[in-house]
Short mmCIF file of C-alpha atoms in Angstrom, two decimals:
data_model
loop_
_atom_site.label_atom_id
_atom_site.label_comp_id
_atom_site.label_asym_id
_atom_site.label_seq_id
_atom_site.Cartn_x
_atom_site.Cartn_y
_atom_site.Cartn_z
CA UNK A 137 -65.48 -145.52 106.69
CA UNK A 138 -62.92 -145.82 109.19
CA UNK A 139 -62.42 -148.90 111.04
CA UNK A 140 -59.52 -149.23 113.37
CA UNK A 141 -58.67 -152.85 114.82
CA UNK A 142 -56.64 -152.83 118.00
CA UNK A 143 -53.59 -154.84 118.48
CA UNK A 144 -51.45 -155.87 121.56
CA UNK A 145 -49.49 -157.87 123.41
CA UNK A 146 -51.24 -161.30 124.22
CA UNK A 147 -54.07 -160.69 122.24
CA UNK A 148 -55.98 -163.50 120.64
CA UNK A 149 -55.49 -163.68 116.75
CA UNK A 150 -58.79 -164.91 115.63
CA UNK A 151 -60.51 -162.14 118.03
CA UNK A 152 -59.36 -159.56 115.19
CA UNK A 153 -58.96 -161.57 112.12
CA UNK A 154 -62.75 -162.67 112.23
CA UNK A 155 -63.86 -159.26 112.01
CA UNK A 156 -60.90 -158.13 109.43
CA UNK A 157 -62.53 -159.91 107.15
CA UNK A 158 -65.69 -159.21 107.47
CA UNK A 159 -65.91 -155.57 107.58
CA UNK A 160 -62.97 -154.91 105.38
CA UNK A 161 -64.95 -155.65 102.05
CA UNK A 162 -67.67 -153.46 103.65
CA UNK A 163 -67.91 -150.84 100.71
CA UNK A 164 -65.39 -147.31 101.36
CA UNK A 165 -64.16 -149.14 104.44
CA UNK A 166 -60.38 -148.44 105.55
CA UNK A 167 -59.03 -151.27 108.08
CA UNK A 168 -56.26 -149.85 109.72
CA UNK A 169 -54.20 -152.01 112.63
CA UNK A 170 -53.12 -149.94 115.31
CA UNK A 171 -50.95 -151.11 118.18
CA UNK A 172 -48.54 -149.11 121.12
CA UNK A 173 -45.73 -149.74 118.89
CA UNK A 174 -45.06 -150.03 114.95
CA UNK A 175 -44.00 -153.87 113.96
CA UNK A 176 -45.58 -157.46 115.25
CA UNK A 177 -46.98 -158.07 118.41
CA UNK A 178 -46.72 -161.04 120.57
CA UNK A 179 -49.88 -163.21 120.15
CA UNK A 180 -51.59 -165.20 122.71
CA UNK A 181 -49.73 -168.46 121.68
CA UNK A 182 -46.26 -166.09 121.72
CA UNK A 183 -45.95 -165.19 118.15
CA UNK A 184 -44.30 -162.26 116.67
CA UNK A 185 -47.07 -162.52 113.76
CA UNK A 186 -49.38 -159.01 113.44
CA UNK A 187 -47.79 -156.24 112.94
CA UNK A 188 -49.67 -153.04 113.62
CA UNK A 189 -49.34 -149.55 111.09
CA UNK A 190 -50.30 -147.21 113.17
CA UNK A 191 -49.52 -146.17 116.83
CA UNK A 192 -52.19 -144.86 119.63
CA UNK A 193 -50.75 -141.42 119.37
CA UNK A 194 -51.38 -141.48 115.54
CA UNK A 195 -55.00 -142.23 115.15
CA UNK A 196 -57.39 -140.03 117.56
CA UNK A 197 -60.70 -140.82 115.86
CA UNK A 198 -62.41 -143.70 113.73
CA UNK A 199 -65.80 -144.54 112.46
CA UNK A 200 -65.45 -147.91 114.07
CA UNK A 201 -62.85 -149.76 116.81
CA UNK A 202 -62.81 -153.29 116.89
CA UNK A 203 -61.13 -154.45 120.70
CA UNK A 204 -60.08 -158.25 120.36
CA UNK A 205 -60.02 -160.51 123.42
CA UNK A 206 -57.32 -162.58 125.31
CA UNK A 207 -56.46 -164.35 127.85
CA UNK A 208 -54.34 -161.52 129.72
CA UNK A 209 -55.45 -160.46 132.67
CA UNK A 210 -54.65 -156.72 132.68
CA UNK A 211 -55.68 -154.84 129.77
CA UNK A 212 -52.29 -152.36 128.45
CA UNK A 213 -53.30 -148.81 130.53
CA UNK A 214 -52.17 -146.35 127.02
CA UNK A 215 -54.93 -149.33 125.37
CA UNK A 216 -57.54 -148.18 127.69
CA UNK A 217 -56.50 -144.24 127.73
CA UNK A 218 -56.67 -144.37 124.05
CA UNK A 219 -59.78 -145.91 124.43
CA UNK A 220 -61.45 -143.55 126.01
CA UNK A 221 -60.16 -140.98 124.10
CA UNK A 222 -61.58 -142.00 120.87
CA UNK A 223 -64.78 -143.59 121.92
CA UNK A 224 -66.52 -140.18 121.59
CA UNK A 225 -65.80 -139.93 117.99
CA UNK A 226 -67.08 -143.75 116.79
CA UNK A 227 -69.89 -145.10 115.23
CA UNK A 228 -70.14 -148.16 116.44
CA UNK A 229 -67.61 -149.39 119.07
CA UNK A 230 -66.80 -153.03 119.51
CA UNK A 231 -65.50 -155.91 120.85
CA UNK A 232 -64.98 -159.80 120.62
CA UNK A 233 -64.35 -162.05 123.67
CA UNK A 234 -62.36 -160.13 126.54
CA UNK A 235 -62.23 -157.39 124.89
CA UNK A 236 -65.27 -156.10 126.51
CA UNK A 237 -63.37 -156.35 129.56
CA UNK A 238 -61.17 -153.46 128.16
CA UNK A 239 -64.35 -151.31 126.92
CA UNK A 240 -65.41 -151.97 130.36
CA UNK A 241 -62.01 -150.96 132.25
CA UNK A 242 -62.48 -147.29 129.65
CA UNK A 243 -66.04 -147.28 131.50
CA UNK A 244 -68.43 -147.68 128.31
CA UNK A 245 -70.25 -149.76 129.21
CA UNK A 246 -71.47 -149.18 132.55
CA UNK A 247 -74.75 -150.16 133.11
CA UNK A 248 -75.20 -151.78 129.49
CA UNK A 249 -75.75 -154.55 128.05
CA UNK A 250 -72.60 -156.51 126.74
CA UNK A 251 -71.17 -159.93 126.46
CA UNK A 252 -67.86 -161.50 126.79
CA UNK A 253 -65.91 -164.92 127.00
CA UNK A 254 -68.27 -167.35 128.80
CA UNK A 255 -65.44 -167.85 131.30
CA UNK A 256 -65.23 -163.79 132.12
CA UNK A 257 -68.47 -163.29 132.71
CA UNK A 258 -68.12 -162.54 136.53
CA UNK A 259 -65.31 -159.97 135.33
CA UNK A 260 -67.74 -158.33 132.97
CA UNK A 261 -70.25 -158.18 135.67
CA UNK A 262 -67.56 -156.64 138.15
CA UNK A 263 -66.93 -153.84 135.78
CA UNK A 264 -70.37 -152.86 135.80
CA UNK A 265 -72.12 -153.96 132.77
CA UNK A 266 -75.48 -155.99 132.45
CA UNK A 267 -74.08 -159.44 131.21
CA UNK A 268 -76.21 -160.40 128.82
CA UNK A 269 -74.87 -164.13 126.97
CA UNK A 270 -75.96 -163.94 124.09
CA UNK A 271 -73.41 -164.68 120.73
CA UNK A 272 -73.95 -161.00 119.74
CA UNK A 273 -75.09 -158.05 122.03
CA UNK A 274 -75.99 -154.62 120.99
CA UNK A 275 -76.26 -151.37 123.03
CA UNK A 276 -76.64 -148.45 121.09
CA UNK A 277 -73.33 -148.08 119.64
CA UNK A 278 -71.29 -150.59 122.09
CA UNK A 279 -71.63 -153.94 120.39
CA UNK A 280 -70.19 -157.40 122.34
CA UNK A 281 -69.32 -160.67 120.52
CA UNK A 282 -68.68 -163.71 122.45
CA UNK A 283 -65.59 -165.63 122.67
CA UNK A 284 -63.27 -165.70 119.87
CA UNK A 285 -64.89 -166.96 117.02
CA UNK A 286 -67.81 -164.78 117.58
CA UNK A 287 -66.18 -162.02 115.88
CA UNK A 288 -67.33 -163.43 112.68
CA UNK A 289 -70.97 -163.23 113.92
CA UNK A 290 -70.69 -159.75 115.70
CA UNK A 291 -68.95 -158.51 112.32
CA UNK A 292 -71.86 -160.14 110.01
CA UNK A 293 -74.52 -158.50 112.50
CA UNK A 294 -72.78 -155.39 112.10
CA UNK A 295 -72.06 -155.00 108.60
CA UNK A 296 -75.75 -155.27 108.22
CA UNK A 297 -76.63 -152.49 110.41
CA UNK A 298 -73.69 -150.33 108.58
CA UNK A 299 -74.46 -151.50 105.27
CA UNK A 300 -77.61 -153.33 104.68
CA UNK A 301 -78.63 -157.20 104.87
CA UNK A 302 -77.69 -157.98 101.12
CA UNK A 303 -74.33 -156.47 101.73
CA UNK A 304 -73.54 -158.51 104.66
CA UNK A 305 -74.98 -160.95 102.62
CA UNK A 306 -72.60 -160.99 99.91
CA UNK A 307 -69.97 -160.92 102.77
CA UNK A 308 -71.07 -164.10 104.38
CA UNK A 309 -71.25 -165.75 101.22
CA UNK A 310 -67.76 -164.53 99.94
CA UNK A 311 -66.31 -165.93 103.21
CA UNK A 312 -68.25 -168.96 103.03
CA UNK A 313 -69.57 -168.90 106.12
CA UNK A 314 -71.82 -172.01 106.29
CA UNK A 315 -70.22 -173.13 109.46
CA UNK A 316 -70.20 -176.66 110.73
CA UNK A 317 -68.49 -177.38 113.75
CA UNK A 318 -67.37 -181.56 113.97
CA UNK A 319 -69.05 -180.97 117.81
CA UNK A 320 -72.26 -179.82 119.74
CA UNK A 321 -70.01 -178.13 122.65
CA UNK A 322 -69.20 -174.65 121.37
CA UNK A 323 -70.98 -173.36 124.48
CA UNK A 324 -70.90 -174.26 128.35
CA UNK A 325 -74.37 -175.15 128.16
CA UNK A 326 -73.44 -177.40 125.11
CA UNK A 327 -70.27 -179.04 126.32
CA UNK A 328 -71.41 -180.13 129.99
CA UNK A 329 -70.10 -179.14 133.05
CA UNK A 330 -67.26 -181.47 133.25
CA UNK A 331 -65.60 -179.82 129.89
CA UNK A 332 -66.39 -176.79 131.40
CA UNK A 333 -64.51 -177.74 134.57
CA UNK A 334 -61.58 -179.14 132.33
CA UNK A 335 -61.40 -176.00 130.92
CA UNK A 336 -61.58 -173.74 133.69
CA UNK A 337 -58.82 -175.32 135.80
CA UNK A 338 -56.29 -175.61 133.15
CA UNK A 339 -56.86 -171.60 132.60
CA UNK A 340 -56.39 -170.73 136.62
CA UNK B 73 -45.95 -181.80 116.44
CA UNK B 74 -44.17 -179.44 114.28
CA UNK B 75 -47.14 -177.48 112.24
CA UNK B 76 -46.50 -175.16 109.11
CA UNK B 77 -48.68 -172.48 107.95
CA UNK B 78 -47.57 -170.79 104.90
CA UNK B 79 -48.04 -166.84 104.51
CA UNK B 80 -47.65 -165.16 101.10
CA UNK B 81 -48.51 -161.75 99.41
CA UNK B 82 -52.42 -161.48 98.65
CA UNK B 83 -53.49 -164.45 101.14
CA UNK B 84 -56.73 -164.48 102.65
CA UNK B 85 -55.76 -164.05 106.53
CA UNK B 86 -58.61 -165.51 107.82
CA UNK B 87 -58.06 -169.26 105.92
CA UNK B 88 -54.65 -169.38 108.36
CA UNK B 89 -55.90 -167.90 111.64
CA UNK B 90 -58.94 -170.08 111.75
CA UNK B 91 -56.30 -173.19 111.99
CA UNK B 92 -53.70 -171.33 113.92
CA UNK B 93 -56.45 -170.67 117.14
CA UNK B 94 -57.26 -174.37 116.95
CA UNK B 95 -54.25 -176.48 115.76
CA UNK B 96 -52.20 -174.00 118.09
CA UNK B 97 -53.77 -175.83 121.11
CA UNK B 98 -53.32 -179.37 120.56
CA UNK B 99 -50.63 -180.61 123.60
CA UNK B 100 -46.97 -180.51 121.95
CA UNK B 101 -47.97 -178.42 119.00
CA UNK B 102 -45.13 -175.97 117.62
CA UNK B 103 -46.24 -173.34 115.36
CA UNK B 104 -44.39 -171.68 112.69
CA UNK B 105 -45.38 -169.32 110.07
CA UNK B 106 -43.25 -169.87 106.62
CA UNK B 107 -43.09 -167.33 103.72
CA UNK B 108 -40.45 -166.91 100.88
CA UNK B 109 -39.12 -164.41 102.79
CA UNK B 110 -38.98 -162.65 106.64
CA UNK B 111 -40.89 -159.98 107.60
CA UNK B 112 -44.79 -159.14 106.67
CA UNK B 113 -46.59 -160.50 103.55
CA UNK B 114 -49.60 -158.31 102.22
CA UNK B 115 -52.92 -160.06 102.44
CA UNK B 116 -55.91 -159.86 99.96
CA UNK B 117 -56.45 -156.75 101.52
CA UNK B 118 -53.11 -154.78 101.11
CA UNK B 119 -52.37 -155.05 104.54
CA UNK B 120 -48.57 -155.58 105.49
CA UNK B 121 -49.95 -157.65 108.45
CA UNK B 122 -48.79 -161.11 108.90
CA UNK B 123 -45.45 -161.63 109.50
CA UNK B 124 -43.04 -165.05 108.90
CA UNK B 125 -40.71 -165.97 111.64
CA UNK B 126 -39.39 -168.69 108.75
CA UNK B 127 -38.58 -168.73 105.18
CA UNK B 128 -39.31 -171.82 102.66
CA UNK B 129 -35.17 -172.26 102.77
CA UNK B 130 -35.04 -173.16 106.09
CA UNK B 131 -38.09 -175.95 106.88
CA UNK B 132 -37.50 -178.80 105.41
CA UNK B 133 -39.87 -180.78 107.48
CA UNK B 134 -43.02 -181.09 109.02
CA UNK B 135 -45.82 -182.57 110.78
CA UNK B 136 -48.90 -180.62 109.26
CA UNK B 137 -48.86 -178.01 106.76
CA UNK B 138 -51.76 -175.50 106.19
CA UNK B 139 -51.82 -173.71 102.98
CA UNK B 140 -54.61 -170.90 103.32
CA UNK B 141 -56.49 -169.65 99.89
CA UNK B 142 -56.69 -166.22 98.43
CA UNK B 143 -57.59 -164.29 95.26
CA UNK B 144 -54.64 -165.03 93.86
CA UNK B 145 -55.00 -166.72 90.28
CA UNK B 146 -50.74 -168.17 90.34
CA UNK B 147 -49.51 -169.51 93.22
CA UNK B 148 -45.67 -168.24 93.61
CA UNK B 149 -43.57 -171.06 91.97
CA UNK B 150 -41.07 -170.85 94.75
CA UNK B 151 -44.34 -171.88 97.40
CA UNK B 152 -45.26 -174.83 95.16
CA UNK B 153 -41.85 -176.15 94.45
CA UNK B 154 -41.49 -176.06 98.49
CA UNK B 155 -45.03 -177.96 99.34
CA UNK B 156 -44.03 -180.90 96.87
CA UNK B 157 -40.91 -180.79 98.31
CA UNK B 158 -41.66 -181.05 102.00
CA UNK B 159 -45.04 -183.07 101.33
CA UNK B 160 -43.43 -186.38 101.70
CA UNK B 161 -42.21 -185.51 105.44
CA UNK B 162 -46.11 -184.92 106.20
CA UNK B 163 -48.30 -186.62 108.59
CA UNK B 164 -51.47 -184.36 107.14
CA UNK B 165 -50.93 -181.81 103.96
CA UNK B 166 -53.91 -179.34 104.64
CA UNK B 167 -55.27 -176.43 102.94
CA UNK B 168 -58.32 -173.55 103.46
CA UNK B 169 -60.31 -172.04 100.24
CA UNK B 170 -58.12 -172.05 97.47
CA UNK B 171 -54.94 -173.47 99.01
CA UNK B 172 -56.14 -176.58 97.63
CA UNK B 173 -55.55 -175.58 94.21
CA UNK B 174 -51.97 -174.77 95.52
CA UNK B 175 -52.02 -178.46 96.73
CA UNK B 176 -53.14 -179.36 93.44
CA UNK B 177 -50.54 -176.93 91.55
CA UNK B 178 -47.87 -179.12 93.79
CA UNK B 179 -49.73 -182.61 92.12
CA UNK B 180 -50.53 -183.50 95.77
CA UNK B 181 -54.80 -183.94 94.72
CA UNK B 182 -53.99 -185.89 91.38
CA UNK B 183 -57.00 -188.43 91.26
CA UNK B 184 -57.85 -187.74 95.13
CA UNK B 185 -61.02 -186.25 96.01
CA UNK B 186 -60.88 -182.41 97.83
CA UNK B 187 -62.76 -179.12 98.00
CA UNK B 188 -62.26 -175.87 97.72
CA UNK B 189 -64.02 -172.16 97.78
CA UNK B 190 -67.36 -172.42 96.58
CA UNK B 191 -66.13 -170.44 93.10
CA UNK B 192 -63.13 -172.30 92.20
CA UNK B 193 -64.59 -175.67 91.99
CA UNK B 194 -64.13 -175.58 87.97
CA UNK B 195 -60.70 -174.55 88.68
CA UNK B 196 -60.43 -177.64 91.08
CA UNK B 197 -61.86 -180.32 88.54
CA UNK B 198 -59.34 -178.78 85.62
CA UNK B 199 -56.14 -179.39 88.24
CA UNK B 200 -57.18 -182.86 88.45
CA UNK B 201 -58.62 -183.31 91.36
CA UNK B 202 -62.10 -184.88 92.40
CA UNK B 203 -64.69 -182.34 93.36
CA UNK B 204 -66.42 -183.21 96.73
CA UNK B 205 -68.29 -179.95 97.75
CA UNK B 206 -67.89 -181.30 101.39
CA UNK B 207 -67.66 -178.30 103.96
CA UNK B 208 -64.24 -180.49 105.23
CA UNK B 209 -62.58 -183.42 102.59
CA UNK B 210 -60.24 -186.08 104.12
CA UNK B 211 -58.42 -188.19 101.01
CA UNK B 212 -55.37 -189.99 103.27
CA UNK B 213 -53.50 -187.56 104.97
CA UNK B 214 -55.01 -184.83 102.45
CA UNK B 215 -57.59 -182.64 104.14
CA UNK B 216 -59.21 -179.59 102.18
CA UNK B 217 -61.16 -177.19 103.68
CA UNK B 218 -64.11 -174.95 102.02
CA UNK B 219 -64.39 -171.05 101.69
CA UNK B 220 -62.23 -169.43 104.15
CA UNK B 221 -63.99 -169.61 107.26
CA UNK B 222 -64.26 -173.19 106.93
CA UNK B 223 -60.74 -173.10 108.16
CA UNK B 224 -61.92 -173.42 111.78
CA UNK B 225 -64.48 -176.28 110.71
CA UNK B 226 -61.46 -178.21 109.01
CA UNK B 227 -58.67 -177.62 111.58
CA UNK B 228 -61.23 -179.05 114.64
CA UNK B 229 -62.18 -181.97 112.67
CA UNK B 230 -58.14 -182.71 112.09
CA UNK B 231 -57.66 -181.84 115.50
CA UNK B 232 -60.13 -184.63 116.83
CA UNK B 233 -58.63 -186.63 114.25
CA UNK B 234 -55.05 -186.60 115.77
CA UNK B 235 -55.36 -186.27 119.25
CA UNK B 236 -58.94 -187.43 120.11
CA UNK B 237 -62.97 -185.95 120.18
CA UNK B 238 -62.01 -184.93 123.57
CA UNK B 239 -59.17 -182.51 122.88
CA UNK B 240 -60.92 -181.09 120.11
CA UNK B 241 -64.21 -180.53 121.72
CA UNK B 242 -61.91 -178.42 124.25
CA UNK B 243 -60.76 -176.45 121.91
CA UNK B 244 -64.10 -175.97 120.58
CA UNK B 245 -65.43 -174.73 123.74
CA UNK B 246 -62.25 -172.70 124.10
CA UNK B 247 -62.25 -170.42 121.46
CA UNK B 248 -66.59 -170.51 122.11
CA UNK B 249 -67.20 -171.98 118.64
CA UNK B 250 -70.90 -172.46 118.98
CA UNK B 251 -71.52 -170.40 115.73
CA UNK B 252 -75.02 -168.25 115.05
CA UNK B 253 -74.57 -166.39 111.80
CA UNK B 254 -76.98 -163.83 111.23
CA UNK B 255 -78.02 -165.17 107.51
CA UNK B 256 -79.07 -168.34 106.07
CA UNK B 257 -76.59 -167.48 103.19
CA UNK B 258 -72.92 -168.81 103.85
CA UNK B 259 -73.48 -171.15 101.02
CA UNK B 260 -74.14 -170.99 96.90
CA UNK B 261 -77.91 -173.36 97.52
CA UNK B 262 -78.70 -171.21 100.75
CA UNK B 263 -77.93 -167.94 99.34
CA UNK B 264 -79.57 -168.18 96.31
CA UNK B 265 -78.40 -167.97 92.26
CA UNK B 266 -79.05 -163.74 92.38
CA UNK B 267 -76.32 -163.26 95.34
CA UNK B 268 -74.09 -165.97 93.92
CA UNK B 269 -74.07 -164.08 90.02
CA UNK B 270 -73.18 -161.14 92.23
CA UNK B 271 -70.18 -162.34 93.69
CA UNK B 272 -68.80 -163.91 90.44
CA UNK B 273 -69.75 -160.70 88.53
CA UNK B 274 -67.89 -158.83 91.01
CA UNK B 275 -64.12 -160.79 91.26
CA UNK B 276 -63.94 -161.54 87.86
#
């Protein structure tokens, strides 16, 4: 099995690095990091830190694509050509955060169901999906994690469909995922609006 | 606020991208990755991924180190000869899976009570530290964080710890942290003692 995680410029580490590993002890699986260029990208907080092994031009098909988020604006055009491109020959094609921005801007998921960052969900809607917030969003193959740290979820949910429950299971468990967050705001709804406002204006 | 994370070959990448996306965003911090040399490590999963912008040689200091876990059954010498060294500069020493037994390699846990991947707590106990199966441990400026994605749990609850519940619970909101996993299994009691003998049959 295949799976090809997307790197670039300005991306959001944890985006990719959730789903890394999660799906790469899926059994047969192949991660491969594939970026524009060979060598590290800059991250979101302006590190040189993940270095991709294989360019766009190199890889034109996988069984899965994983599309992390970030806070950039406009998604890298030979991101979204490529994109398109290889959609045709996935599985399952995904994305955490904004990255379903960047599905959307390849047109995949027009008129589906998808999910994003809570604070892009007017952009998802203005690409033409169906926002749908929930943590994890399926839509045939197209599946949408919420922002950031719902990689880990959307790659749990996803190894199960690929592999089984007791597989994903054993993956959870390996990873120790028995999460407890110090807070009850992990979600607009949780945090309150004035968080939510906090947030918002220091981002615009 | 100067913060460390160490990188080195067969690292679990997840234990130091967890705390990156959260400690990252605390006002003032600096971020630097450190490995024995520049240039990328390969993680747990033979990927020549993460890449150091610093080598052990040149940081002498810091403000908060994270040392992230991995498969690994001997820490690099060179790794735990630096952490004792630059442990007395410290405000917090802080580790992810089984970084703590790196802490504990370095004498930093002697007699002071920390956690650690659900399957290394024997390994914990013989290094002489005090087993306290605690999803996050504070012992002084010693925090120790469970199985790998516990990362994010223990670099939010440091974060609120040095600059306030409100900053943290921003962060939390920021990277959506408002975690649904798909299984009632991320730990040994909620997964069950047939998953668990599967695990430890498997990595050892």
């Amino acid at each position: 099995m295949d799976i090809v995680i997307v790197l670039y410029n300005g991306m959001t580490t944890l985006d990719a690095i959730g789903p890394y590993d999660v799906l790469g002890h899926l059994p047969g699986a192949r991660v491969r990091f594939v970026g524009a260029q060979p060598g590290p990208i800059s991250t979101d907080q302006g590190h040189a830190l993940l270095a991709a092994q294989s360019t766009f031009d190199a890889v034109d098909r996988a069984d899965v694509v994983v599309v992390p988020g970030g806070p950039r604006r406009d998604p890298d055009p030979e991101l979204v050509r490529w994109l398109a491109a290889v959609d045709p020959t996935t599985t399952w094609t995904t994305s955490v955060c904004t990255g379903s921005l960047i599905l959307a801007a390849a047109g995949l998921l027009t008129g589906r169901k998808a999910t994003t960052h809570w604070a892009a969900y007017d952009r998802l809607t203005a690409l033409g999906a169906v926002l749908t917030p929930d943590r994890v969003v399926m839509d045939g193959k197209y599946v949408t994690g919420a922002g950031v740290s719902a990689g880990i979820d959307m790659a749990l949910t996803l190894a199960g469909r690929i592999a089984g429950d007791r597989v994903a299971q054993a993956i959870q468990l390996g990873i120790e995922y028995d999460p407890q967050p110090p807070y009850e705001c992990g979600s607009p709804a949780a945090a309150g609006p004035e968080l939510v406002e906090a947030l918002l204006s220091r981002s615009s």
